[in-house]
C-alpha cells in the first residue's frame, strides 16, 4: 500500500511541475543585474505586463554570465541593465536595444580616486601606481576605466565600488576607478581620498538603465513592450523613457578598445 501511495505522490508532483512549466512556457523573462532591488524589479515587470498584455516575469540574475548565456537561447528574454553588459550583448549581435530610463543620472563616467597625498595629476598618479589599481570587475565605470587608463595593466579586481575604494584606503591599491555618481554619494566616507577626472576616460559618457531584448521576441511584441515602458516611467522611478539608439553605446565600446577588452570574448 505504501508503495502505491509513493507512486501516486510522485505522479502528482510530476504533474504539478509540468503545470508550472506550462504556465511559464509562454512567459518572457525580464532579467535584472545581481543585487538589484527586488520590489523595484517587481514594479517594473508588473507595469510592463499589464500595459503590454504579455506575460513577463522578473528574474534577478545570479551572475552576469547567466544573462549573456540566456540571451543566446531561443526563449524570449529581456534585460534591464547598464552599459557594460548592453555593449557586449549588442557587439555580439544578441540584443535589440529598446528604451532608456531618464532620471538625471542616465549617463555616468569612470573617475580616478586616489590618496590626496598623491597629488592632483591623474596621469602621474596612474604612472606611479602601475598595476596596483582597483576596480569593480565587469563595470564600465570600474574595469573599463581602470584598464583604459593603464593600458590593460590594472590588476586589483573587486566586487563593487566600495571594495575598490576600501582597497585604496587600506593601501592595498594605489588608486581606483569608480562611478562618478557613486563617488558623489559616498566621498564623505573617505577622508584623505580625492576624485579626479582622467583624460580620455572620464569624458566617456556610458549609458545606464537600458531595456533590451534578445532576437527571440517578435517585432510585434517588441513594439508592445517599448510602448508599455514609455507609458510607465513611474514604475522605473524615472522622469521618462526614451527610445534608445545603439550609437549611445559607442563610448563604452571605445573604452573597451582602450582597455584591451574584446566584447566578443570577455569572460568574468
Short mmCIF file of C-alpha atoms in Angstrom, two decimals:
data_model
loop_
_atom_site.label_atom_id
_atom_site.label_comp_id
_atom_site.label_asym_id
_atom_site.label_seq_id
_atom_site.Cartn_x
_atom_site.Cartn_y
_atom_site.Cartn_z
CA UNK A 1 0.00 0.00 0.00
CA UNK A 2 2.86 2.33 0.91
CA UNK A 3 4.46 1.52 -2.44
CA UNK A 4 1.35 2.62 -4.38
CA UNK A 5 0.95 5.75 -2.23
CA UNK A 6 4.53 6.71 -3.08
CA UNK A 7 3.85 6.24 -6.80
CA UNK A 8 0.73 8.42 -6.56
CA UNK A 9 2.66 11.15 -4.73
CA UNK A 10 5.46 11.10 -7.32
CA UNK A 11 2.93 11.28 -10.15
CA UNK A 12 1.16 14.21 -8.51
CA UNK A 13 4.47 16.03 -8.07
CA UNK A 14 5.40 15.43 -11.70
CA UNK A 15 2.03 16.75 -12.87
CA UNK A 16 2.47 19.87 -10.71
CA UNK A 17 5.93 20.57 -12.14
CA UNK A 18 4.61 20.11 -15.66
CA UNK A 19 1.80 22.55 -14.91
CA UNK A 20 4.28 25.12 -13.60
CA UNK A 21 6.49 24.64 -16.65
CA UNK A 22 3.49 25.05 -18.94
CA UNK A 23 2.49 28.24 -17.12
CA UNK A 24 5.96 29.68 -17.70
CA UNK A 25 6.35 28.32 -21.22
CA UNK A 26 4.87 31.40 -22.88
CA UNK A 27 6.43 33.88 -20.46
CA UNK A 28 9.07 36.46 -21.27
CA UNK A 29 11.75 36.58 -18.60
CA UNK A 30 12.98 40.07 -17.67
CA UNK A 31 16.46 39.88 -16.15
CA UNK A 32 17.88 42.38 -13.68
CA UNK A 33 21.53 42.55 -12.57
CA UNK A 34 22.73 40.69 -9.46
CA UNK A 35 21.76 42.55 -6.31
CA UNK A 36 19.02 44.60 -7.98
CA UNK A 37 16.23 45.88 -5.74
CA UNK A 38 13.51 43.18 -5.75
CA UNK A 39 10.49 45.49 -5.13
CA UNK A 40 11.63 47.76 -7.97
CA UNK A 41 12.03 44.76 -10.28
CA UNK A 42 8.52 43.61 -9.39
CA UNK A 43 7.02 47.07 -10.00
CA UNK A 44 8.66 47.41 -13.42
CA UNK A 45 7.71 43.92 -14.54
CA UNK A 46 4.09 44.20 -13.40
CA UNK A 47 3.71 47.55 -15.19
CA UNK A 48 5.12 46.13 -18.43
CA UNK A 49 2.95 43.02 -18.21
CA UNK A 50 -0.27 44.90 -17.57
CA UNK A 51 0.30 47.55 -20.24
CA UNK A 52 1.60 45.22 -22.94
CA UNK A 53 -0.78 42.32 -22.34
CA UNK A 54 2.23 39.98 -22.39
CA UNK A 55 3.26 37.54 -19.68
CA UNK A 56 6.51 38.97 -18.34
CA UNK A 57 8.12 37.73 -15.14
CA UNK A 58 11.11 39.18 -13.26
CA UNK A 59 14.33 37.37 -12.51
CA UNK A 60 17.28 38.86 -10.69
CA UNK A 61 20.32 37.20 -12.25
CA UNK A 62 22.72 35.20 -10.12
CA UNK A 63 25.60 36.41 -12.30
CA UNK A 64 26.30 38.41 -15.44
CA UNK A 65 27.30 35.29 -17.41
CA UNK A 66 23.79 33.95 -16.73
CA UNK A 67 22.37 36.91 -18.63
CA UNK A 68 24.79 36.50 -21.52
CA UNK A 69 24.12 32.76 -21.80
CA UNK A 70 20.34 33.15 -21.65
CA UNK A 71 20.34 35.75 -24.42
CA UNK A 72 21.87 33.15 -26.75
CA UNK A 73 18.96 30.74 -26.26
CA UNK A 74 15.75 30.64 -28.38
CA UNK A 75 13.50 31.62 -25.46
CA UNK A 76 12.28 35.25 -25.33
CA UNK A 77 14.31 37.32 -22.85
CA UNK A 78 14.59 40.96 -21.76
CA UNK A 79 17.23 42.66 -19.63
CA UNK A 80 17.27 45.98 -17.77
CA UNK A 81 20.89 46.82 -17.10
CA UNK A 82 23.76 49.23 -17.76
CA UNK A 83 26.32 49.83 -20.48
CA UNK A 84 28.92 47.08 -19.92
CA UNK A 85 26.59 44.12 -20.45
CA UNK A 86 24.49 46.01 -23.01
CA UNK A 87 27.58 46.82 -25.08
CA UNK A 88 28.69 43.19 -25.08
CA UNK A 89 25.23 41.90 -25.98
CA UNK A 90 24.97 44.37 -28.85
CA UNK A 91 28.53 43.75 -30.09
CA UNK A 92 27.78 40.02 -30.20
CA UNK A 93 24.59 40.62 -32.18
CA UNK A 94 22.41 39.19 -29.42
CA UNK A 95 20.24 42.15 -28.47
CA UNK A 96 17.75 44.71 -29.68
CA UNK A 97 18.04 47.86 -27.51
CA UNK A 98 14.60 49.32 -26.80
CA UNK A 99 14.41 52.19 -24.31
CA UNK A 100 16.39 54.03 -21.65
CA UNK A 101 15.07 55.36 -18.35
CA UNK A 102 15.81 59.07 -17.96
CA UNK A 103 16.33 60.05 -14.32
CA UNK A 104 19.04 62.71 -14.43
CA UNK A 105 21.77 60.10 -13.98
CA UNK A 106 21.20 58.10 -17.15
CA UNK A 107 24.83 58.61 -18.19
CA UNK A 108 27.85 58.10 -15.98
CA UNK A 109 31.62 58.24 -16.19
CA UNK A 110 34.61 56.50 -14.68
CA UNK A 111 36.74 58.67 -12.40
CA UNK A 112 40.02 58.14 -10.59
CA UNK A 113 40.16 58.16 -6.81
CA UNK A 114 43.49 58.28 -5.01
CA UNK A 115 45.08 59.49 -1.74
CA UNK A 116 45.20 63.29 -1.57
CA UNK A 117 48.90 62.94 -0.81
CA UNK A 118 49.44 61.51 -4.31
CA UNK A 119 48.85 64.95 -5.84
CA UNK A 120 46.41 66.26 -8.42
CA UNK A 121 47.94 64.96 -11.66
CA UNK A 122 45.88 61.88 -12.61
CA UNK A 123 48.32 60.76 -15.30
CA UNK A 124 51.26 60.89 -12.89
CA UNK A 125 49.26 59.05 -10.23
CA UNK A 126 48.47 56.18 -12.59
CA UNK A 127 52.03 56.07 -13.91
CA UNK A 128 53.25 55.63 -10.35
CA UNK A 129 50.51 53.09 -9.49
CA UNK A 130 51.33 50.67 -12.30
CA UNK A 131 49.13 47.59 -11.95
CA UNK A 132 48.11 48.46 -8.37
CA UNK A 133 44.79 49.95 -9.46
CA UNK A 134 41.49 48.65 -8.09
CA UNK A 135 38.18 48.44 -9.95
CA UNK A 136 34.78 46.78 -9.99
CA UNK A 137 35.02 43.84 -12.35
CA UNK A 138 32.60 43.89 -15.29
CA UNK A 139 31.72 47.59 -14.94
CA UNK A 140 32.26 50.42 -17.41
CA UNK A 141 32.95 52.79 -14.52
CA UNK A 142 35.30 50.29 -12.89
CA UNK A 143 37.17 47.77 -15.01
CA UNK A 144 36.90 49.67 -18.28
CA UNK A 145 38.06 52.95 -16.76
CA UNK A 146 40.94 51.36 -14.88
CA UNK A 147 42.22 49.27 -17.76
CA UNK A 148 41.73 52.03 -20.34
CA UNK A 149 43.81 54.37 -18.17
CA UNK A 150 46.55 51.81 -17.56
CA UNK A 151 46.67 50.18 -20.98
CA UNK A 152 45.21 46.99 -19.56
CA UNK A 153 47.64 46.73 -16.62
CA UNK A 154 45.24 47.42 -13.70
CA UNK A 155 45.08 44.21 -11.70
CA UNK A 156 43.09 44.54 -8.48
CA UNK A 157 39.53 43.42 -9.29
CA UNK A 158 36.79 43.82 -6.67
CA UNK A 159 33.07 43.10 -6.46
CA UNK A 160 31.89 46.70 -6.12
CA UNK A 161 32.95 50.35 -5.89
CA UNK A 162 33.03 50.30 -2.09
CA UNK A 163 35.53 47.43 -2.12
CA UNK A 164 37.64 49.26 -4.72
CA UNK A 165 37.69 52.45 -2.63
CA UNK A 166 38.49 50.47 0.53
CA UNK A 167 41.42 48.86 -1.27
CA UNK A 168 42.92 52.34 -1.68
CA UNK A 169 42.03 53.31 1.87
CA UNK A 170 43.96 50.36 3.36
CA UNK A 171 46.87 50.75 0.90
CA UNK A 172 46.14 47.52 -0.96
CA UNK A 173 45.82 49.64 -4.11
CA UNK A 174 47.45 52.96 -5.01
CA UNK A 175 44.35 54.17 -6.88
CA UNK A 176 40.94 53.02 -8.11
CA UNK A 177 38.36 53.83 -10.74
CA UNK A 178 34.72 54.20 -9.67
CA UNK A 179 31.41 55.57 -10.97
CA UNK A 180 31.17 59.34 -10.68
CA UNK A 181 27.66 59.19 -9.15
CA UNK A 182 28.80 56.65 -6.58
CA UNK A 183 31.70 58.86 -5.55
CA UNK A 184 29.47 61.92 -5.20
CA UNK A 185 27.20 59.97 -2.86
CA UNK A 186 30.00 58.38 -0.82
CA UNK A 187 33.06 60.64 -0.85
CA UNK A 188 32.34 61.97 2.65
CA UNK A 189 33.07 58.47 3.95
CA UNK A 190 36.60 58.54 2.58
CA UNK A 191 38.62 61.26 4.25
CA UNK A 192 42.02 61.51 2.67
CA UNK A 193 40.89 60.35 -0.79
CA UNK A 194 40.14 62.64 -3.74
CA UNK A 195 38.30 62.13 -7.01
CA UNK A 196 39.89 63.23 -10.28
CA UNK A 197 38.86 63.12 -13.94
CA UNK A 198 41.24 61.04 -16.04
CA UNK A 199 41.83 62.35 -19.59
CA UNK A 200 40.48 60.11 -22.32
CA UNK A 201 38.44 58.09 -19.81
CA UNK A 202 36.25 60.33 -17.67
CA UNK A 203 34.99 62.18 -20.74
CA UNK A 204 33.27 58.99 -21.98
CA UNK A 205 29.56 59.03 -21.13
CA UNK A 206 28.33 55.49 -20.52
CA UNK A 207 24.56 54.93 -20.76
CA UNK A 208 22.71 53.32 -17.85
CA UNK A 209 19.24 51.85 -17.23
CA UNK A 210 18.68 50.33 -20.68
CA UNK A 211 15.94 47.85 -21.54
CA UNK A 212 16.80 45.49 -24.38
CA UNK A 213 15.51 42.21 -25.82
CA UNK A 214 17.00 39.15 -27.43
CA UNK A 215 16.24 38.13 -31.00
CA UNK A 216 13.60 35.57 -29.93
CA UNK A 217 10.99 38.26 -29.28
CA UNK A 218 8.81 39.12 -32.28
CA UNK A 219 8.77 42.67 -33.74
CA UNK A 220 5.11 42.95 -32.72
CA UNK A 221 5.88 42.12 -29.09
CA UNK A 222 8.89 44.43 -29.11
CA UNK A 223 6.59 47.29 -30.07
CA UNK A 224 4.17 46.38 -27.27
CA UNK A 225 6.99 46.25 -24.72
CA UNK A 226 8.51 49.53 -25.87
CA UNK A 227 5.13 51.30 -25.74
CA UNK A 228 4.39 49.83 -22.31
CA UNK A 229 7.74 51.02 -20.97
CA UNK A 230 7.34 54.54 -22.33
CA UNK A 231 3.95 54.92 -20.66
CA UNK A 232 5.11 53.66 -17.25
CA UNK A 233 8.03 55.92 -16.32
CA UNK A 234 6.91 56.00 -12.68
CA UNK A 235 7.45 52.24 -12.32
CA UNK A 236 11.07 52.78 -13.40
CA UNK A 237 11.46 55.67 -10.92
CA UNK A 238 12.24 57.78 -13.98
CA UNK A 239 11.16 61.12 -15.41
CA UNK A 240 10.53 59.49 -18.78
CA UNK A 241 11.66 56.65 -21.01
CA UNK A 242 13.14 57.34 -24.43
CA UNK A 243 13.85 55.13 -27.39
CA UNK A 244 17.46 54.01 -27.12
CA UNK A 245 19.85 54.34 -30.03
CA UNK A 246 22.69 51.77 -30.15
CA UNK A 247 25.03 54.63 -31.13
CA UNK A 248 24.93 55.67 -27.46
CA UNK A 249 26.90 52.51 -26.65
CA UNK A 250 29.85 53.66 -28.75
CA UNK A 251 31.68 55.47 -25.90
CA UNK A 252 31.60 52.25 -23.88
CA UNK A 253 32.82 50.21 -26.85
CA UNK A 254 35.60 52.76 -27.37
CA UNK A 255 36.64 52.36 -23.72
CA UNK A 256 36.71 48.58 -24.22
CA UNK A 257 39.16 49.07 -27.08
CA UNK A 258 41.38 51.32 -24.95
CA UNK A 259 41.15 48.81 -22.11
CA UNK A 260 42.19 45.98 -24.44
CA UNK A 261 38.95 44.14 -23.70
CA UNK A 262 37.26 42.27 -26.55
CA UNK A 263 33.44 42.34 -26.11
CA UNK A 264 33.22 39.15 -28.18
CA UNK A 265 35.47 37.08 -25.90
CA UNK A 266 35.35 38.73 -22.46
CA UNK A 267 34.62 36.45 -19.51
CA UNK A 268 34.03 37.27 -15.84
#
